[in-house]
């Protein structure tokens, strides 16, 4: 792993993050560290040498000694820009607050959509939500402008998840009422026959 930079909570070896974003991450990370001894760190690299993101993240996490030694409460968000991959590495002390499903949802909800638009600093919402999960774990209500808990990713169920099946159901009902289900049968026929 690269040597630690002077920006402990936001290590960007790609020159991608804006100065404001780095300041924001460092301020929030430092405030959280002071209150809980948990350390939430972002590291951005150009590429992972052997392509093994999981091993690289684990090695980086260990070499930085993230979190309190006793509590093992560190979190690492590793982003490999050229590989177009990201991973959240979680210390054992925070596995209850940040399980695999939750880390995946954070990446899918915040980081990936922002990065697809080229809004790399907008991916900072991933960091904020990682911090909110730690705040929730330690019972902190607020921290330098962030409030807890983050409800959006906790629910695991958004309005979009509800609307898509609802819209399909409405279209099916309309098809059966006004067209006698012809459209539904036609779609099913094409799906099953491949024609």
PDB file of C-alpha atoms in Angstrom:
ATOM      1  CA  UNK A   1       0.000   0.000   0.000  1.00  0.00           C
ATOM      2  CA  UNK A   2       1.116   3.596  -0.519  1.00  0.00           C
ATOM      3  CA  UNK A   3       2.582   5.418   2.493  1.00  0.00           C
ATOM      4  CA  UNK A   4       0.107   7.428   4.596  1.00  0.00           C
ATOM      5  CA  UNK A   5      -0.487  10.976   3.400  1.00  0.00           C
ATOM      6  CA  UNK A   6      -0.825  14.122   5.492  1.00  0.00           C
ATOM      7  CA  UNK A   7      -4.600  13.871   5.017  1.00  0.00           C
ATOM      8  CA  UNK A   8      -5.268  10.857   7.243  1.00  0.00           C
ATOM      9  CA  UNK A   9      -9.028  10.420   6.766  1.00  0.00           C
ATOM     10  CA  UNK A  10      -9.025  11.246   3.039  1.00  0.00           C
ATOM     11  CA  UNK A  11      -6.021   9.785   1.232  1.00  0.00           C
ATOM     12  CA  UNK A  12      -6.390  10.547  -2.460  1.00  0.00           C
ATOM     13  CA  UNK A  13      -3.487   9.310  -4.599  1.00  0.00           C
ATOM     14  CA  UNK A  14      -5.366  10.097  -7.810  1.00  0.00           C
ATOM     15  CA  UNK A  15      -6.004  13.837  -7.459  1.00  0.00           C
ATOM     16  CA  UNK A  16      -9.723  13.174  -7.855  1.00  0.00           C
ATOM     17  CA  UNK A  17     -11.222  14.703  -4.714  1.00  0.00           C
ATOM     18  CA  UNK A  18     -11.633  18.444  -4.385  1.00  0.00           C
ATOM     19  CA  UNK A  19      -9.914  20.295  -1.543  1.00  0.00           C
ATOM     20  CA  UNK A  20     -13.334  21.037   0.003  1.00  0.00           C
ATOM     21  CA  UNK A  21     -14.266  17.360  -0.038  1.00  0.00           C
ATOM     22  CA  UNK A  22     -10.993  16.382   1.620  1.00  0.00           C
ATOM     23  CA  UNK A  23     -11.465  19.083   4.266  1.00  0.00           C
ATOM     24  CA  UNK A  24     -15.002  17.840   4.924  1.00  0.00           C
ATOM     25  CA  UNK A  25     -13.898  14.215   5.289  1.00  0.00           C
ATOM     26  CA  UNK A  26     -10.957  15.129   7.531  1.00  0.00           C
ATOM     27  CA  UNK A  27     -13.134  17.323   9.782  1.00  0.00           C
ATOM     28  CA  UNK A  28     -15.860  14.687  10.174  1.00  0.00           C
ATOM     29  CA  UNK A  29     -13.349  11.839  10.564  1.00  0.00           C
ATOM     30  CA  UNK A  30     -11.367  13.690  13.205  1.00  0.00           C
ATOM     31  CA  UNK A  31     -14.495  14.649  15.192  1.00  0.00           C
ATOM     32  CA  UNK A  32     -15.718  11.033  15.149  1.00  0.00           C
ATOM     33  CA  UNK A  33     -12.284   9.737  16.175  1.00  0.00           C
ATOM     34  CA  UNK A  34     -12.180  12.134  19.135  1.00  0.00           C
ATOM     35  CA  UNK A  35     -15.595  11.017  20.417  1.00  0.00           C
ATOM     36  CA  UNK A  36     -15.485   7.265  19.737  1.00  0.00           C
ATOM     37  CA  UNK A  37     -11.887   6.329  18.775  1.00  0.00           C
ATOM     38  CA  UNK A  38     -13.425   4.853  15.628  1.00  0.00           C
ATOM     39  CA  UNK A  39     -11.610   5.817  12.452  1.00  0.00           C
ATOM     40  CA  UNK A  40     -13.388   6.027   9.106  1.00  0.00           C
ATOM     41  CA  UNK A  41     -10.935   6.516   6.249  1.00  0.00           C
ATOM     42  CA  UNK A  42     -11.215   6.925   2.456  1.00  0.00           C
ATOM     43  CA  UNK A  43      -8.294   5.832   0.277  1.00  0.00           C
ATOM     44  CA  UNK A  44      -8.379   6.453  -3.468  1.00  0.00           C
ATOM     45  CA  UNK A  45      -5.767   4.726  -5.626  1.00  0.00           C
ATOM     46  CA  UNK A  46      -5.321   4.627  -9.390  1.00  0.00           C
ATOM     47  CA  UNK A  47      -5.262   0.827  -9.531  1.00  0.00           C
ATOM     48  CA  UNK A  48      -4.736  -2.234  -7.353  1.00  0.00           C
ATOM     49  CA  UNK A  49      -1.459  -3.851  -8.519  1.00  0.00           C
ATOM     50  CA  UNK A  50      -2.640  -7.478  -8.727  1.00  0.00           C
ATOM     51  CA  UNK A  51      -6.346  -6.713  -9.116  1.00  0.00           C
ATOM     52  CA  UNK A  52      -7.251  -8.372  -5.795  1.00  0.00           C
ATOM     53  CA  UNK A  53      -9.235  -5.545  -4.208  1.00  0.00           C
ATOM     54  CA  UNK A  54     -10.228  -7.546  -1.121  1.00  0.00           C
ATOM     55  CA  UNK A  55      -6.652  -8.500  -0.160  1.00  0.00           C
ATOM     56  CA  UNK A  56      -5.381  -5.022  -0.942  1.00  0.00           C
ATOM     57  CA  UNK A  57      -8.082  -3.402   1.233  1.00  0.00           C
ATOM     58  CA  UNK A  58      -7.340  -5.828   4.060  1.00  0.00           C
ATOM     59  CA  UNK A  59      -3.600  -5.121   3.861  1.00  0.00           C
ATOM     60  CA  UNK A  60      -4.202  -1.376   3.767  1.00  0.00           C
ATOM     61  CA  UNK A  61      -6.565  -1.590   6.731  1.00  0.00           C
ATOM     62  CA  UNK A  62      -3.972  -3.513   8.778  1.00  0.00           C
ATOM     63  CA  UNK A  63      -0.981  -1.383   7.752  1.00  0.00           C
ATOM     64  CA  UNK A  64      -2.830   1.792   8.803  1.00  0.00           C
ATOM     65  CA  UNK A  65      -4.003   0.183  12.067  1.00  0.00           C
ATOM     66  CA  UNK A  66      -7.428   1.754  11.678  1.00  0.00           C
ATOM     67  CA  UNK A  67      -9.576   2.201  14.764  1.00  0.00           C
ATOM     68  CA  UNK A  68      -8.904   1.580  18.411  1.00  0.00           C
ATOM     69  CA  UNK A  69      -6.644  -1.441  19.006  1.00  0.00           C
ATOM     70  CA  UNK A  70      -8.930  -2.850  21.696  1.00  0.00           C
ATOM     71  CA  UNK A  71     -12.250  -2.108  19.962  1.00  0.00           C
ATOM     72  CA  UNK A  72     -11.047  -2.799  16.377  1.00  0.00           C
ATOM     73  CA  UNK A  73     -13.510  -0.168  15.198  1.00  0.00           C
ATOM     74  CA  UNK A  74     -12.042   1.070  11.936  1.00  0.00           C
ATOM     75  CA  UNK A  75     -13.743   1.438   8.552  1.00  0.00           C
ATOM     76  CA  UNK A  76     -11.975   1.809   5.227  1.00  0.00           C
ATOM     77  CA  UNK A  77     -13.552   2.890   1.951  1.00  0.00           C
ATOM     78  CA  UNK A  78     -11.106   1.888  -0.792  1.00  0.00           C
ATOM     79  CA  UNK A  79     -11.722   3.176  -4.324  1.00  0.00           C
ATOM     80  CA  UNK A  80      -9.623   1.929  -7.249  1.00  0.00           C
ATOM     81  CA  UNK A  81     -10.339   4.425 -10.007  1.00  0.00           C
ATOM     82  CA  UNK A  82      -8.964   2.721 -13.132  1.00  0.00           C
ATOM     83  CA  UNK A  83     -10.284  -0.672 -12.017  1.00  0.00           C
ATOM     84  CA  UNK A  84     -13.682   0.987 -11.387  1.00  0.00           C
ATOM     85  CA  UNK A  85     -14.039  -0.923  -8.130  1.00  0.00           C
ATOM     86  CA  UNK A  86     -14.733   0.013  -4.526  1.00  0.00           C
ATOM     87  CA  UNK A  87     -14.783  -1.874  -1.252  1.00  0.00           C
ATOM     88  CA  UNK A  88     -15.621  -1.118   2.370  1.00  0.00           C
ATOM     89  CA  UNK A  89     -13.375  -2.957   4.822  1.00  0.00           C
ATOM     90  CA  UNK A  90     -14.861  -3.274   8.318  1.00  0.00           C
ATOM     91  CA  UNK A  91     -13.068  -3.872  11.630  1.00  0.00           C
ATOM     92  CA  UNK A  92     -14.506  -6.647  13.808  1.00  0.00           C
ATOM     93  CA  UNK A  93     -15.773  -4.126  16.357  1.00  0.00           C
ATOM     94  CA  UNK A  94     -18.142  -2.580  13.794  1.00  0.00           C
ATOM     95  CA  UNK A  95     -19.359  -5.684  11.976  1.00  0.00           C
ATOM     96  CA  UNK A  96     -22.703  -5.478  13.767  1.00  0.00           C
ATOM     97  CA  UNK A  97     -23.242  -1.911  12.571  1.00  0.00           C
ATOM     98  CA  UNK A  98     -21.820  -2.464   9.080  1.00  0.00           C
ATOM     99  CA  UNK A  99     -22.599  -5.933   7.735  1.00  0.00           C
ATOM    100  CA  UNK A 100     -21.996  -6.947   4.102  1.00  0.00           C
ATOM    101  CA  UNK A 101     -25.545  -6.092   3.024  1.00  0.00           C
ATOM    102  CA  UNK A 102     -25.297  -2.595   4.461  1.00  0.00           C
ATOM    103  CA  UNK A 103     -21.875  -1.867   2.959  1.00  0.00           C
ATOM    104  CA  UNK A 104     -23.092  -3.073  -0.439  1.00  0.00           C
ATOM    105  CA  UNK A 105     -26.198  -0.908  -0.183  1.00  0.00           C
ATOM    106  CA  UNK A 106     -24.099   2.162   0.719  1.00  0.00           C
ATOM    107  CA  UNK A 107     -21.930   1.671  -2.370  1.00  0.00           C
ATOM    108  CA  UNK A 108     -24.939   1.001  -4.625  1.00  0.00           C
ATOM    109  CA  UNK A 109     -26.959   3.936  -3.278  1.00  0.00           C
ATOM    110  CA  UNK A 110     -24.351   6.659  -2.990  1.00  0.00           C
ATOM    111  CA  UNK A 111     -20.922   5.952  -4.498  1.00  0.00           C
ATOM    112  CA  UNK A 112     -21.703   4.123  -7.738  1.00  0.00           C
ATOM    113  CA  UNK A 113     -24.429   6.525  -9.009  1.00  0.00           C
ATOM    114  CA  UNK A 114     -22.256   9.587  -8.215  1.00  0.00           C
ATOM    115  CA  UNK A 115     -19.174   8.075  -9.874  1.00  0.00           C
ATOM    116  CA  UNK A 116     -21.171   7.072 -12.973  1.00  0.00           C
ATOM    117  CA  UNK A 117     -22.068  10.753 -13.420  1.00  0.00           C
ATOM    118  CA  UNK A 118     -18.417  11.746 -12.949  1.00  0.00           C
ATOM    119  CA  UNK A 119     -19.322  13.418  -9.636  1.00  0.00           C
ATOM    120  CA  UNK A 120     -16.438  11.946  -7.667  1.00  0.00           C
ATOM    121  CA  UNK A 121     -16.697  14.406  -4.794  1.00  0.00           C
ATOM    122  CA  UNK A 122     -20.426  13.583  -4.635  1.00  0.00           C
ATOM    123  CA  UNK A 123     -19.421  10.089  -3.580  1.00  0.00           C
ATOM    124  CA  UNK A 124     -18.595  11.701  -0.237  1.00  0.00           C
ATOM    125  CA  UNK A 125     -22.183  10.905   0.767  1.00  0.00           C
ATOM    126  CA  UNK A 126     -20.956   7.320   1.088  1.00  0.00           C
ATOM    127  CA  UNK A 127     -18.442   8.497   3.668  1.00  0.00           C
ATOM    128  CA  UNK A 128     -21.049  10.564   5.539  1.00  0.00           C
ATOM    129  CA  UNK A 129     -23.359   7.565   5.735  1.00  0.00           C
ATOM    130  CA  UNK A 130     -20.547   5.281   6.950  1.00  0.00           C
ATOM    131  CA  UNK A 131     -19.901   7.839   9.714  1.00  0.00           C
ATOM    132  CA  UNK A 132     -23.624   7.970  10.534  1.00  0.00           C
ATOM    133  CA  UNK A 133     -23.666   4.196  11.036  1.00  0.00           C
ATOM    134  CA  UNK A 134     -20.779   4.482  13.513  1.00  0.00           C
ATOM    135  CA  UNK A 135     -22.555   7.386  15.254  1.00  0.00           C
ATOM    136  CA  UNK A 136     -25.661   5.252  15.572  1.00  0.00           C
ATOM    137  CA  UNK A 137     -23.603   2.381  17.000  1.00  0.00           C
ATOM    138  CA  UNK A 138     -22.163   4.701  19.665  1.00  0.00           C
ATOM    139  CA  UNK A 139     -25.403   6.572  20.348  1.00  0.00           C
ATOM    140  CA  UNK A 140     -24.220   9.958  19.016  1.00  0.00           C
ATOM    141  CA  UNK A 141     -27.040  12.256  17.905  1.00  0.00           C
ATOM    142  CA  UNK A 142     -24.939  14.774  15.981  1.00  0.00           C
ATOM    143  CA  UNK A 143     -21.398  15.441  14.870  1.00  0.00           C
ATOM    144  CA  UNK A 144     -20.091  18.545  13.059  1.00  0.00           C
ATOM    145  CA  UNK A 145     -23.164  19.064  10.928  1.00  0.00           C
ATOM    146  CA  UNK A 146     -24.104  15.385  10.551  1.00  0.00           C
ATOM    147  CA  UNK A 147     -27.121  13.975  12.322  1.00  0.00           C
ATOM    148  CA  UNK A 148     -27.766  10.345  13.209  1.00  0.00           C
ATOM    149  CA  UNK A 149     -29.099   7.854  12.367  1.00  0.00           C
ATOM    150  CA  UNK A 150     -29.079   7.775   8.576  1.00  0.00           C
ATOM    151  CA  UNK A 151     -32.531   6.502   7.778  1.00  0.00           C
ATOM    152  CA  UNK A 152     -32.204   6.289   3.995  1.00  0.00           C
ATOM    153  CA  UNK A 153     -29.991   3.229   3.782  1.00  0.00           C
ATOM    154  CA  UNK A 154     -31.205   1.677   7.035  1.00  0.00           C
ATOM    155  CA  UNK A 155     -34.698   1.023   5.797  1.00  0.00           C
ATOM    156  CA  UNK A 156     -33.410  -1.069   2.906  1.00  0.00           C
ATOM    157  CA  UNK A 157     -36.650  -0.141   1.136  1.00  0.00           C
ATOM    158  CA  UNK A 158     -37.066   3.044  -0.880  1.00  0.00           C
ATOM    159  CA  UNK A 159     -40.053   4.587  -2.615  1.00  0.00           C
ATOM    160  CA  UNK A 160     -38.588   3.455  -5.949  1.00  0.00           C
ATOM    161  CA  UNK A 161     -38.655  -0.158  -4.721  1.00  0.00           C
ATOM    162  CA  UNK A 162     -42.379   0.278  -4.069  1.00  0.00           C
ATOM    163  CA  UNK A 163     -43.317   2.211  -7.220  1.00  0.00           C
ATOM    164  CA  UNK A 164     -41.899  -0.180  -9.813  1.00  0.00           C
ATOM    165  CA  UNK A 165     -44.084  -3.181  -8.801  1.00  0.00           C
ATOM    166  CA  UNK A 166     -47.047  -0.826  -8.238  1.00  0.00           C
ATOM    167  CA  UNK A 167     -46.759   0.626 -11.755  1.00  0.00           C
ATOM    168  CA  UNK A 168     -46.502  -2.896 -13.225  1.00  0.00           C
ATOM    169  CA  UNK A 169     -49.569  -3.995 -11.294  1.00  0.00           C
ATOM    170  CA  UNK A 170     -51.560  -0.983 -12.526  1.00  0.00           C
ATOM    171  CA  UNK A 171     -50.514  -1.686 -16.135  1.00  0.00           C
ATOM    172  CA  UNK A 172     -51.549  -5.333 -15.767  1.00  0.00           C
ATOM    173  CA  UNK A 173     -54.954  -4.374 -14.382  1.00  0.00           C
ATOM    174  CA  UNK A 174     -55.502  -1.853 -17.207  1.00  0.00           C
ATOM    175  CA  UNK A 175     -54.470  -4.499 -19.774  1.00  0.00           C
ATOM    176  CA  UNK A 176     -56.942  -7.057 -18.388  1.00  0.00           C
ATOM    177  CA  UNK A 177     -59.790  -4.584 -18.041  1.00  0.00           C
ATOM    178  CA  UNK A 178     -59.485  -2.823 -21.403  1.00  0.00           C
ATOM    179  CA  UNK A 179     -57.650  -5.341 -23.607  1.00  0.00           C
ATOM    180  CA  UNK A 180     -58.678  -8.638 -22.041  1.00  0.00           C
ATOM    181  CA  UNK A 181     -55.053  -9.429 -21.110  1.00  0.00           C
ATOM    182  CA  UNK A 182     -53.838  -9.555 -24.732  1.00  0.00           C
ATOM    183  CA  UNK A 183     -50.741  -7.456 -24.008  1.00  0.00           C
ATOM    184  CA  UNK A 184     -49.799  -9.606 -21.013  1.00  0.00           C
ATOM    185  CA  UNK A 185     -50.213 -12.839 -23.003  1.00  0.00           C
ATOM    186  CA  UNK A 186     -48.149 -11.381 -25.876  1.00  0.00           C
ATOM    187  CA  UNK A 187     -45.296 -10.388 -23.534  1.00  0.00           C
ATOM    188  CA  UNK A 188     -45.346 -13.801 -21.813  1.00  0.00           C
ATOM    189  CA  UNK A 189     -45.358 -15.564 -25.187  1.00  0.00           C
ATOM    190  CA  UNK A 190     -42.260 -13.641 -26.305  1.00  0.00           C
ATOM    191  CA  UNK A 191     -40.520 -14.223 -22.989  1.00  0.00           C
ATOM    192  CA  UNK A 192     -41.020 -17.979 -23.008  1.00  0.00           C
ATOM    193  CA  UNK A 193     -40.582 -18.704 -26.697  1.00  0.00           C
ATOM    194  CA  UNK A 194     -37.774 -16.218 -27.375  1.00  0.00           C
ATOM    195  CA  UNK A 195     -39.497 -15.069 -30.597  1.00  0.00           C
TER     196      UNK A 195
END
